[in-house]
Amino acid sequence: MNCFDCQGLDIATAAVAVCRICGAGVCHRHAHAQPQVLHQLAGTGLATRPRAARRMLCDTCTAAESGG
Ligand SMILES: [Zn+2]
Ligand SMILES: [Zn+2]
């Protein structure tokens, strides 16, 4: 699979990740790794796990999420 964003620039770059939102393959330049805090039910409340997980997004979805 090649990077979807590079494809638009007529460049063939191997994808190293898949966007979690749109499913596009992205290369290391177009991939954005974001921490994702996980929660778990603990008794009557919600506890936050001490370590954040990771999710990968493409340029487009990163911009959309940040409101830019
Ligand atoms: Zn790319
Ligand atoms: Zn995306």
Short mmCIF file of N, CA, C and O and ligand atoms in Angstrom, two decimals:
data_model
loop_
_atom_site.label_atom_id
_atom_site.label_comp_id
_atom_site.label_asym_id
_atom_site.label_seq_id
_atom_site.Cartn_x
_atom_site.Cartn_y
_atom_site.Cartn_z
N MET A 1 0.85 -1.19 0.00
CA MET A 1 0.00 0.00 0.00
C MET A 1 0.88 1.25 0.00
O MET A 1 1.89 1.29 0.69
N ASN A 2 0.47 2.23 -0.77
CA ASN A 2 1.20 3.50 -0.81
C ASN A 2 0.45 4.58 -0.05
O ASN A 2 -0.74 4.48 0.19
N CYS A 3 1.19 5.65 0.27
CA CYS A 3 0.60 6.77 1.00
C CYS A 3 -0.44 7.47 0.13
O CYS A 3 -0.17 7.83 -1.02
N PHE A 4 -1.62 7.67 0.69
CA PHE A 4 -2.71 8.30 -0.06
C PHE A 4 -2.39 9.77 -0.34
O PHE A 4 -2.67 10.29 -1.42
N ASP A 5 -1.81 10.46 0.63
CA ASP A 5 -1.52 11.88 0.45
C ASP A 5 -0.39 12.10 -0.54
O ASP A 5 -0.41 13.06 -1.31
N CYS A 6 0.61 11.22 -0.54
CA CYS A 6 1.69 11.33 -1.53
C CYS A 6 1.16 11.02 -2.93
O CYS A 6 1.61 11.61 -3.91
N GLN A 7 0.22 10.11 -3.01
CA GLN A 7 -0.38 9.75 -4.29
C GLN A 7 -0.96 10.99 -4.97
O GLN A 7 -0.84 11.16 -6.17
N GLY A 8 -1.56 11.87 -4.18
CA GLY A 8 -2.12 13.10 -4.71
C GLY A 8 -1.05 14.03 -5.26
O GLY A 8 -1.34 14.93 -6.05
N LEU A 9 0.18 13.85 -4.80
CA LEU A 9 1.30 14.67 -5.28
C LEU A 9 2.09 13.95 -6.36
O LEU A 9 3.18 14.36 -6.73
N ASP A 10 1.54 12.83 -6.84
CA ASP A 10 2.20 12.00 -7.85
C ASP A 10 3.52 11.43 -7.36
O ASP A 10 4.48 11.30 -8.11
N ILE A 11 3.59 11.15 -6.07
CA ILE A 11 4.76 10.50 -5.50
C ILE A 11 4.31 9.15 -4.94
O ILE A 11 3.26 9.07 -4.29
N ALA A 12 5.06 8.11 -5.20
CA ALA A 12 4.72 6.80 -4.65
C ALA A 12 5.61 6.54 -3.43
O ALA A 12 6.80 6.32 -3.56
N THR A 13 5.01 6.62 -2.26
CA THR A 13 5.72 6.38 -1.02
C THR A 13 5.02 5.27 -0.26
O THR A 13 3.79 5.26 -0.15
N ALA A 14 5.79 4.33 0.24
CA ALA A 14 5.20 3.22 0.98
C ALA A 14 4.53 3.73 2.25
O ALA A 14 5.08 4.57 2.96
N ALA A 15 3.33 3.25 2.52
CA ALA A 15 2.61 3.64 3.72
C ALA A 15 3.18 2.88 4.92
O ALA A 15 3.55 1.71 4.83
N VAL A 16 3.30 3.59 6.03
CA VAL A 16 3.79 2.96 7.25
C VAL A 16 2.70 2.87 8.32
O VAL A 16 2.89 2.27 9.37
N ALA A 17 1.55 3.52 8.04
CA ALA A 17 0.47 3.50 9.02
C ALA A 17 -0.85 3.66 8.28
O ALA A 17 -0.87 3.97 7.09
N VAL A 18 -1.94 3.42 8.99
CA VAL A 18 -3.28 3.59 8.44
C VAL A 18 -4.03 4.58 9.31
O VAL A 18 -4.04 4.45 10.54
N CYS A 19 -4.64 5.58 8.69
CA CYS A 19 -5.40 6.57 9.44
C CYS A 19 -6.57 5.89 10.14
O CYS A 19 -7.32 5.15 9.52
N ARG A 20 -6.69 6.18 11.41
CA ARG A 20 -7.73 5.54 12.20
C ARG A 20 -9.12 6.01 11.81
O ARG A 20 -10.10 5.30 11.99
N ILE A 21 -9.22 7.22 11.27
CA ILE A 21 -10.53 7.78 10.95
C ILE A 21 -10.95 7.44 9.52
O ILE A 21 -12.01 6.87 9.29
N CYS A 22 -10.13 7.79 8.54
CA CYS A 22 -10.56 7.61 7.15
C CYS A 22 -10.02 6.34 6.51
O CYS A 22 -10.48 5.96 5.45
N GLY A 23 -9.03 5.70 7.15
CA GLY A 23 -8.54 4.44 6.63
C GLY A 23 -7.51 4.57 5.54
O GLY A 23 -7.08 3.58 4.96
N ALA A 24 -7.06 5.80 5.26
CA ALA A 24 -6.05 6.00 4.23
C ALA A 24 -4.68 5.52 4.73
O ALA A 24 -4.36 5.66 5.90
N GLY A 25 -3.90 4.96 3.82
CA GLY A 25 -2.53 4.61 4.15
C GLY A 25 -1.69 5.88 4.12
O GLY A 25 -1.87 6.72 3.25
N VAL A 26 -0.81 6.04 5.10
CA VAL A 26 0.01 7.25 5.16
C VAL A 26 1.47 6.89 5.41
O VAL A 26 1.79 5.95 6.13
N CYS A 27 2.36 7.68 4.79
CA CYS A 27 3.78 7.50 4.99
C CYS A 27 4.21 8.19 6.29
O CYS A 27 3.41 8.84 6.95
N HIS A 28 5.51 8.08 6.62
CA HIS A 28 5.96 8.65 7.90
C HIS A 28 5.84 10.17 7.92
O HIS A 28 5.73 10.77 8.97
N ARG A 29 5.84 10.79 6.75
CA ARG A 29 5.71 12.26 6.71
C ARG A 29 4.27 12.71 6.91
O ARG A 29 4.01 13.79 7.40
N HIS A 30 3.35 11.90 6.49
CA HIS A 30 1.94 12.30 6.56
C HIS A 30 1.21 11.67 7.76
O HIS A 30 0.06 11.99 8.00
N ALA A 31 1.87 10.79 8.46
CA ALA A 31 1.23 10.16 9.63
C ALA A 31 1.41 11.03 10.86
O ALA A 31 2.46 11.64 11.05
N HIS A 32 0.39 11.12 11.67
CA HIS A 32 0.46 11.87 12.93
C HIS A 32 0.07 10.93 14.06
O HIS A 32 -1.05 10.44 14.09
N ALA A 33 1.01 10.69 14.94
CA ALA A 33 0.73 9.84 16.09
C ALA A 33 0.23 10.70 17.23
O ALA A 33 0.86 11.71 17.58
N GLN A 34 -0.91 10.34 17.77
CA GLN A 34 -1.47 11.10 18.89
C GLN A 34 -1.70 10.17 20.06
O GLN A 34 -2.14 9.04 19.87
N PRO A 35 -1.42 10.65 21.26
CA PRO A 35 -1.72 9.82 22.42
C PRO A 35 -3.21 9.73 22.64
O PRO A 35 -3.94 10.69 22.37
N GLN A 36 -3.67 8.61 23.06
CA GLN A 36 -5.09 8.45 23.37
C GLN A 36 -5.20 7.86 24.77
O GLN A 36 -4.75 6.76 25.03
N VAL A 37 -5.80 8.65 25.66
CA VAL A 37 -5.95 8.20 27.05
C VAL A 37 -7.06 7.16 27.12
O VAL A 37 -8.13 7.34 26.56
N LEU A 38 -6.76 6.08 27.80
CA LEU A 38 -7.74 5.01 27.95
C LEU A 38 -8.39 5.08 29.33
O LEU A 38 -7.76 5.47 30.31
N HIS A 39 -9.64 4.71 29.37
CA HIS A 39 -10.36 4.72 30.64
C HIS A 39 -10.83 3.30 30.95
O HIS A 39 -11.05 2.49 30.07
N GLN A 40 -10.96 3.03 32.21
CA GLN A 40 -11.53 1.75 32.61
C GLN A 40 -12.47 1.97 33.77
O GLN A 40 -12.29 2.88 34.58
N LEU A 41 -13.47 1.13 33.84
CA LEU A 41 -14.41 1.23 34.95
C LEU A 41 -13.73 0.69 36.20
O LEU A 41 -13.16 -0.39 36.20
N ALA A 42 -13.76 1.47 37.26
CA ALA A 42 -13.17 1.04 38.53
C ALA A 42 -14.17 1.32 39.63
O ALA A 42 -14.37 2.46 40.02
N GLY A 43 -14.81 0.28 40.12
CA GLY A 43 -15.82 0.46 41.16
C GLY A 43 -16.97 1.30 40.64
O GLY A 43 -17.57 0.96 39.63
N THR A 44 -17.22 2.41 41.30
CA THR A 44 -18.34 3.25 40.89
C THR A 44 -17.91 4.36 39.94
O THR A 44 -18.73 5.09 39.41
N GLY A 45 -16.62 4.50 39.75
CA GLY A 45 -16.15 5.61 38.94
C GLY A 45 -15.37 5.17 37.71
O GLY A 45 -15.35 4.00 37.34
N LEU A 46 -14.76 6.14 37.10
CA LEU A 46 -13.98 5.90 35.89
C LEU A 46 -12.52 6.23 36.21
O LEU A 46 -12.23 7.31 36.71
N ALA A 47 -11.65 5.31 35.93
CA ALA A 47 -10.24 5.56 36.20
C ALA A 47 -9.49 5.70 34.89
O ALA A 47 -9.81 5.05 33.90
N THR A 48 -8.53 6.57 34.87
CA THR A 48 -7.71 6.76 33.68
C THR A 48 -6.48 5.87 33.78
O THR A 48 -5.80 5.86 34.79
N ARG A 49 -6.23 5.15 32.76
CA ARG A 49 -5.04 4.29 32.77
C ARG A 49 -3.78 5.15 32.74
O ARG A 49 -3.77 6.21 32.11
N PRO A 50 -2.75 4.71 33.43
CA PRO A 50 -1.54 5.54 33.57
C PRO A 50 -0.81 5.80 32.26
O PRO A 50 -0.17 6.84 32.09
N ARG A 51 -0.89 4.90 31.32
CA ARG A 51 -0.19 5.08 30.05
C ARG A 51 -1.17 5.31 28.93
O ARG A 51 -2.20 4.65 28.85
N ALA A 52 -0.83 6.25 28.06
CA ALA A 52 -1.70 6.54 26.93
C ALA A 52 -1.43 5.57 25.79
O ALA A 52 -0.28 5.17 25.57
N ALA A 53 -2.47 5.21 25.09
CA ALA A 53 -2.31 4.40 23.89
C ALA A 53 -1.97 5.33 22.73
O ALA A 53 -1.78 6.53 22.91
N ARG A 54 -1.90 4.80 21.55
CA ARG A 54 -1.53 5.60 20.39
C ARG A 54 -2.54 5.40 19.30
O ARG A 54 -3.09 4.33 19.10
N ARG A 55 -2.78 6.48 18.57
CA ARG A 55 -3.60 6.35 17.38
C ARG A 55 -2.95 7.14 16.28
O ARG A 55 -2.34 8.18 16.52
N MET A 56 -3.10 6.66 15.07
CA MET A 56 -2.46 7.27 13.92
C MET A 56 -3.52 7.96 13.06
O MET A 56 -4.56 7.39 12.77
N LEU A 57 -3.21 9.20 12.67
CA LEU A 57 -4.11 9.94 11.80
C LEU A 57 -3.35 10.49 10.60
O LEU A 57 -2.15 10.73 10.67
N CYS A 58 -4.08 10.74 9.51
CA CYS A 58 -3.48 11.36 8.33
C CYS A 58 -3.51 12.88 8.49
O CYS A 58 -4.08 13.40 9.45
N ASP A 59 -2.90 13.59 7.57
CA ASP A 59 -2.89 15.06 7.59
C ASP A 59 -4.31 15.63 7.66
O ASP A 59 -4.61 16.50 8.46
N THR A 60 -5.16 15.13 6.80
CA THR A 60 -6.51 15.67 6.67
C THR A 60 -7.31 15.51 7.96
O THR A 60 -7.93 16.46 8.44
N CYS A 61 -7.25 14.33 8.54
CA CYS A 61 -8.05 14.07 9.74
C CYS A 61 -7.44 14.79 10.95
O CYS A 61 -8.17 15.20 11.85
N THR A 62 -6.12 14.96 10.98
CA THR A 62 -5.50 15.72 12.06
C THR A 62 -5.98 17.16 12.01
O THR A 62 -6.34 17.75 13.02
N ALA A 63 -6.02 17.74 10.82
CA ALA A 63 -6.47 19.13 10.66
C ALA A 63 -7.94 19.25 11.01
O ALA A 63 -8.37 20.20 11.66
N ALA A 64 -8.74 18.25 10.60
CA ALA A 64 -10.17 18.29 10.89
C ALA A 64 -10.42 18.22 12.38
O ALA A 64 -11.28 18.92 12.92
N GLU A 65 -9.66 17.39 13.08
CA GLU A 65 -9.86 17.22 14.52
C GLU A 65 -9.43 18.45 15.29
O GLU A 65 -10.00 18.78 16.31
N SER A 66 -8.38 19.11 14.81
CA SER A 66 -7.87 20.27 15.54
C SER A 66 -8.67 21.52 15.20
O SER A 66 -8.37 22.60 15.68
N GLY A 67 -9.64 21.38 14.33
CA GLY A 67 -10.52 22.49 14.03
C GLY A 67 -9.92 23.49 13.05
O GLY A 67 -10.49 24.52 12.77
N GLY A 68 -8.74 23.16 12.54
CA GLY A 68 -8.09 24.05 11.59
C GLY A 68 -8.62 23.76 10.25
O GLY A 68 -8.20 24.11 9.21
ZN ZN B 1 2.89 10.65 2.31
ZN ZN B 2 -7.57 10.30 7.75
#
